[in-house]
């Protein structure tokens, strides 16, 4: 679809300057003059008005962990660094997994309007460039945090190539950041759209069906399998629409539209708590926050993006 890259975290034209990653000396010089996005336990630094909080390389809040080069933003080198070792004096209880953490952690060395925030809570407020930078930073740092050991021999691996590779000093294996492919789909039948809800979601929240692509499976086959497994609905033609990097922790959401060939819903309770068909007219109420039963989903997610464009007939 022509509007595909206007989705949150969509391509903003960031120059990732991948050819520079192998030059450690040049990276060191660029880091000294660049700007750094600190990430604390998965939360980027954010200014109160909804912009990312960038700091200089000599900022007192940065620790000893090596930085990751994000790219060149209009010629300005941008980096990110994990500062999760910092311990706030007071740490509020974390929110349940899968929901937005409304807590804002402030660092004493930063202005009062700077705080570490859940990216899901501010993603729709960021500019396209800052959204892409934040998504990249969060996903890559998560990968480093969960892949500290060589998958080949088990030895501790080391960050290399400006953060875009991990190298094993024992067996010399090379490891690269991973992204998990996920399909998310508009399942349509005439004037109706299929929605589902997972049990842990907030009351009244429904969204599009989604699921991981399995090894050896095409995107189209994954759409048909996931829809049938979750709801018993069979589908025919499948068409790709748009994609969204989703750094929670590291997925690529591939949005599709699928034509349903059946209508009776039989949910898998291990997958969904409920599923239902809504008409276009009902979906207008949902998106406006006026439906008596169904609540609108999170702004910035590809599900909302696809449903909005579905209603506006902008899927071409």
XYZ file of C-alpha atoms in Angstrom:
316
model
C 0.000 0.000 0.000
C 1.217 3.482 -0.838
C 0.983 4.746 2.756
C 2.826 1.737 4.184
C 5.861 3.557 5.548
C 3.815 6.194 7.355
C 3.192 3.637 10.110
C 4.836 4.359 13.476
C 8.489 3.182 13.381
C 8.199 3.201 9.577
C 11.154 4.025 7.373
C 12.217 7.638 7.914
C 15.185 7.505 5.566
C 17.762 7.145 8.347
C 21.286 6.694 6.973
C 22.482 3.678 8.950
C 25.964 4.060 7.434
C 26.655 0.340 7.785
C 29.991 0.624 5.962
C 31.385 2.651 8.874
C 30.706 0.003 11.517
C 33.919 -1.930 10.891
C 36.173 1.102 11.469
C 36.648 1.069 15.253
C 38.937 4.112 15.292
C 36.523 6.220 13.285
C 33.631 5.031 15.444
C 35.475 6.199 18.557
C 35.949 9.647 17.059
C 32.326 9.852 15.928
C 31.137 8.777 19.368
C 33.114 11.536 21.062
C 31.332 14.131 18.905
C 27.988 12.371 18.592
C 24.771 12.189 20.572
C 23.683 9.212 22.661
C 20.227 7.867 23.523
C 20.469 6.230 26.966
C 18.224 3.206 27.490
C 17.456 2.087 31.039
C 15.958 -1.398 31.370
C 14.294 -1.105 27.986
C 13.084 2.465 28.476
C 14.526 5.272 26.331
C 15.237 8.695 27.789
C 12.343 11.009 26.885
C 11.749 14.733 27.307
C 8.368 15.618 28.812
C 6.893 16.920 25.550
C 7.432 13.604 23.779
C 10.883 13.876 22.196
C 13.862 11.625 22.786
C 16.419 12.771 25.345
C 19.847 12.798 23.730
C 23.010 13.338 25.777
C 26.643 14.003 24.898
C 29.174 11.182 24.962
C 30.778 12.599 28.112
C 27.490 12.695 30.048
C 27.797 11.569 33.650
C 24.850 9.195 33.285
C 26.571 6.943 30.735
C 28.247 3.841 32.119
C 30.939 1.469 30.953
C 28.909 -0.599 28.490
C 29.957 -0.089 24.860
C 27.721 2.104 22.693
C 25.851 0.967 19.594
C 26.025 3.099 16.452
C 22.539 3.841 15.108
C 23.466 5.884 12.047
C 23.778 9.424 10.734
C 20.867 11.792 11.269
C 21.443 14.640 8.809
C 25.176 14.064 9.276
C 25.002 13.864 13.082
C 26.253 10.553 14.488
C 23.662 8.909 16.739
C 24.423 6.189 19.263
C 22.631 4.349 22.037
C 23.914 2.890 25.271
C 22.432 0.570 27.880
C 22.621 2.119 31.361
C 20.556 -0.552 33.129
C 23.192 -0.863 35.859
C 22.020 2.474 37.283
C 19.901 1.972 40.412
C 17.376 4.720 41.183
C 17.041 5.692 44.820
C 13.363 4.764 44.651
C 12.104 2.173 42.175
C 8.354 1.847 41.717
C 6.794 -1.566 41.286
C 6.755 -2.637 37.652
C 3.491 -2.950 35.736
C 2.219 -6.350 34.553
C 4.077 -7.711 31.526
C 2.546 -6.767 28.196
C 1.075 -3.432 29.277
C 2.404 0.101 29.217
C 4.503 0.920 32.281
C 3.333 4.378 33.306
C 6.241 4.922 35.697
C 8.801 7.615 34.761
C 12.282 7.131 36.230
C 14.212 10.402 36.603
C 17.997 10.526 36.848
C 19.389 13.069 39.347
C 22.012 14.250 36.847
C 19.390 15.216 34.249
C 16.858 18.077 34.015
C 13.489 17.488 35.697
C 11.679 17.188 32.365
C 13.835 14.185 31.353
C 12.790 10.668 32.363
C 13.021 7.071 31.220
C 9.651 6.009 29.829
C 8.028 2.984 28.236
C 8.361 3.472 24.477
C 4.820 2.176 23.962
C 3.502 5.155 25.874
C 5.237 7.799 23.762
C 5.759 6.135 20.375
C 2.893 7.990 18.698
C 4.308 11.354 19.853
C 7.754 10.952 18.302
C 8.768 12.202 14.887
C 9.234 9.457 12.285
C 13.034 9.811 12.558
C 13.090 9.631 16.349
C 10.644 6.713 16.329
C 12.939 4.753 14.003
C 15.988 5.588 16.114
C 14.228 4.579 19.335
C 12.921 1.308 17.898
C 16.354 0.421 16.560
C 18.075 1.273 19.829
C 15.659 -0.669 21.999
C 15.676 -3.781 19.812
C 19.449 -3.979 19.350
C 20.224 -3.412 23.025
C 17.687 -6.071 23.999
C 19.432 -8.506 21.667
C 22.794 -7.784 23.281
C 21.280 -8.246 26.726
C 19.857 -11.660 25.891
C 22.658 -12.991 23.658
C 25.791 -12.589 25.731
C 27.000 -16.125 25.075
C 27.924 -17.906 21.869
C 25.133 -20.164 20.626
C 27.756 -22.407 19.034
C 30.112 -23.164 21.945
C 28.685 -21.362 24.972
C 31.627 -19.017 25.567
C 31.029 -15.373 26.437
C 30.783 -13.358 23.208
C 31.916 -9.787 22.600
C 30.219 -6.834 20.932
C 31.819 -5.850 17.628
C 31.092 -3.887 14.450
C 29.786 -0.892 16.439
C 27.182 -3.079 18.110
C 25.843 -4.856 15.032
C 27.621 -8.132 15.631
C 28.745 -10.361 18.488
C 31.931 -12.326 17.994
C 33.038 -15.406 19.894
C 36.724 -15.313 20.927
C 36.708 -19.086 21.521
C 35.277 -20.615 18.330
C 35.240 -17.420 16.193
C 31.526 -17.733 15.401
C 29.745 -14.538 14.408
C 26.244 -13.643 15.579
C 23.916 -10.939 14.266
C 20.822 -9.191 15.662
C 17.639 -11.155 15.081
C 14.130 -10.034 14.228
C 11.151 -12.382 14.539
C 8.640 -12.231 11.652
C 5.002 -11.893 12.741
C 1.887 -11.704 10.573
C -1.007 -9.461 11.601
C -4.110 -9.474 9.451
C -7.298 -7.782 8.446
C -9.595 -10.787 8.002
C -12.590 -9.563 6.037
C -15.852 -11.082 4.880
C -18.132 -8.734 2.994
C -18.742 -5.724 5.244
C -17.262 -7.371 8.328
C -13.855 -7.551 10.011
C -12.661 -10.255 12.408
C -11.298 -9.148 15.796
C -9.994 -11.115 18.755
C -8.860 -10.533 22.322
C -6.328 -12.219 24.564
C -7.228 -12.859 28.199
C -4.509 -10.642 29.760
C -5.550 -7.556 27.777
C -7.438 -4.656 29.377
C -11.193 -5.182 29.579
C -12.910 -4.501 26.279
C -9.743 -4.405 24.189
C -9.913 -6.249 20.855
C -7.454 -6.208 17.980
C -6.469 -7.928 14.757
C -5.320 -11.533 14.866
C -1.553 -12.053 14.749
C 1.042 -14.777 15.110
C 4.639 -15.778 14.480
C 5.753 -17.147 11.125
C 7.113 -20.673 11.514
C 10.279 -22.057 9.857
C 9.660 -23.193 6.298
C 6.414 -21.207 6.041
C 5.431 -18.405 3.684
C 3.830 -15.246 5.009
C 0.562 -16.142 3.272
C 0.533 -19.644 4.758
C 1.207 -18.216 8.205
C -1.828 -15.920 7.878
C -4.114 -18.819 6.942
C -2.730 -21.106 9.661
C -2.918 -18.545 12.464
C -6.458 -17.457 11.614
C -7.674 -21.046 11.469
C -5.846 -22.116 14.641
C -7.200 -19.207 16.675
C -10.754 -18.904 15.352
C -11.544 -21.838 13.059
C -12.066 -19.390 10.192
C -10.726 -20.450 6.802
C -9.209 -17.872 4.452
C -8.404 -17.707 0.769
C -6.586 -14.860 -0.950
C -3.947 -13.108 1.170
C -2.317 -9.805 0.224
C 0.580 -8.004 1.890
C -0.085 -4.396 2.939
C 2.604 -2.910 5.196
C 5.168 -3.770 7.853
C 6.156 -2.297 11.199
C 9.282 -2.902 13.279
C 7.945 -3.717 16.748
C 10.713 -3.519 19.366
C 8.807 -5.306 22.161
C 11.228 -6.965 22.130
C 12.199 -7.517 18.470
C 9.578 -8.391 15.861
C 8.716 -7.342 12.338
C 4.940 -7.094 12.059
C 3.843 -7.885 8.502
C 0.362 -6.534 7.894
C -1.875 -8.404 5.451
C -5.479 -8.596 4.335
C -7.132 -12.001 4.000
C -10.475 -12.951 2.510
C -12.441 -15.215 4.847
C -14.145 -18.202 3.218
C -16.127 -19.187 6.311
C -17.925 -17.279 9.058
C -18.589 -19.497 12.085
C -16.055 -18.806 14.863
C -14.607 -21.585 17.003
C -11.955 -20.072 19.265
C -8.958 -21.878 20.685
C -9.085 -20.898 24.389
C -5.333 -21.369 24.662
C -4.910 -18.593 22.093
C -7.880 -16.236 22.548
C -10.470 -15.363 25.131
C -12.929 -14.166 22.509
C -13.311 -13.363 18.811
C -16.099 -11.648 16.906
C -17.071 -10.051 13.626
C -17.672 -6.286 13.511
C -19.236 -4.333 10.676
C -17.600 -1.260 9.169
C -20.169 0.867 10.966
C -19.284 -0.721 14.313
C -15.575 -0.295 13.615
C -16.120 3.442 13.112
C -17.561 3.544 16.637
C -14.642 1.500 17.982
C -12.037 3.785 16.436
C -13.874 6.834 17.806
C -13.992 5.319 21.302
C -17.797 5.228 21.233
C -18.534 1.500 20.981
C -20.453 0.183 24.014
C -18.388 -3.016 24.254
C -15.143 -2.719 22.326
C -12.394 -0.275 23.257
C -10.014 1.280 20.742
C -6.525 -0.186 20.670
C -3.196 1.520 21.252
C -2.281 4.419 18.990
C 0.900 3.773 17.047
C 0.405 0.023 16.679
C 0.070 -1.371 13.169
C -3.334 -2.834 14.052
C -4.780 0.664 14.446
C -2.944 1.806 11.331
C -4.422 -1.000 9.230
C -7.936 -0.621 10.596
C -7.906 3.137 10.040
C -6.801 2.744 6.449
C -9.303 -0.083 5.957
C -12.127 2.265 6.952
C -10.746 5.045 4.752
C -10.372 2.618 1.832
C -6.649 3.415 1.531
C -5.270 -0.128 1.271
C -4.079 0.289 -2.334
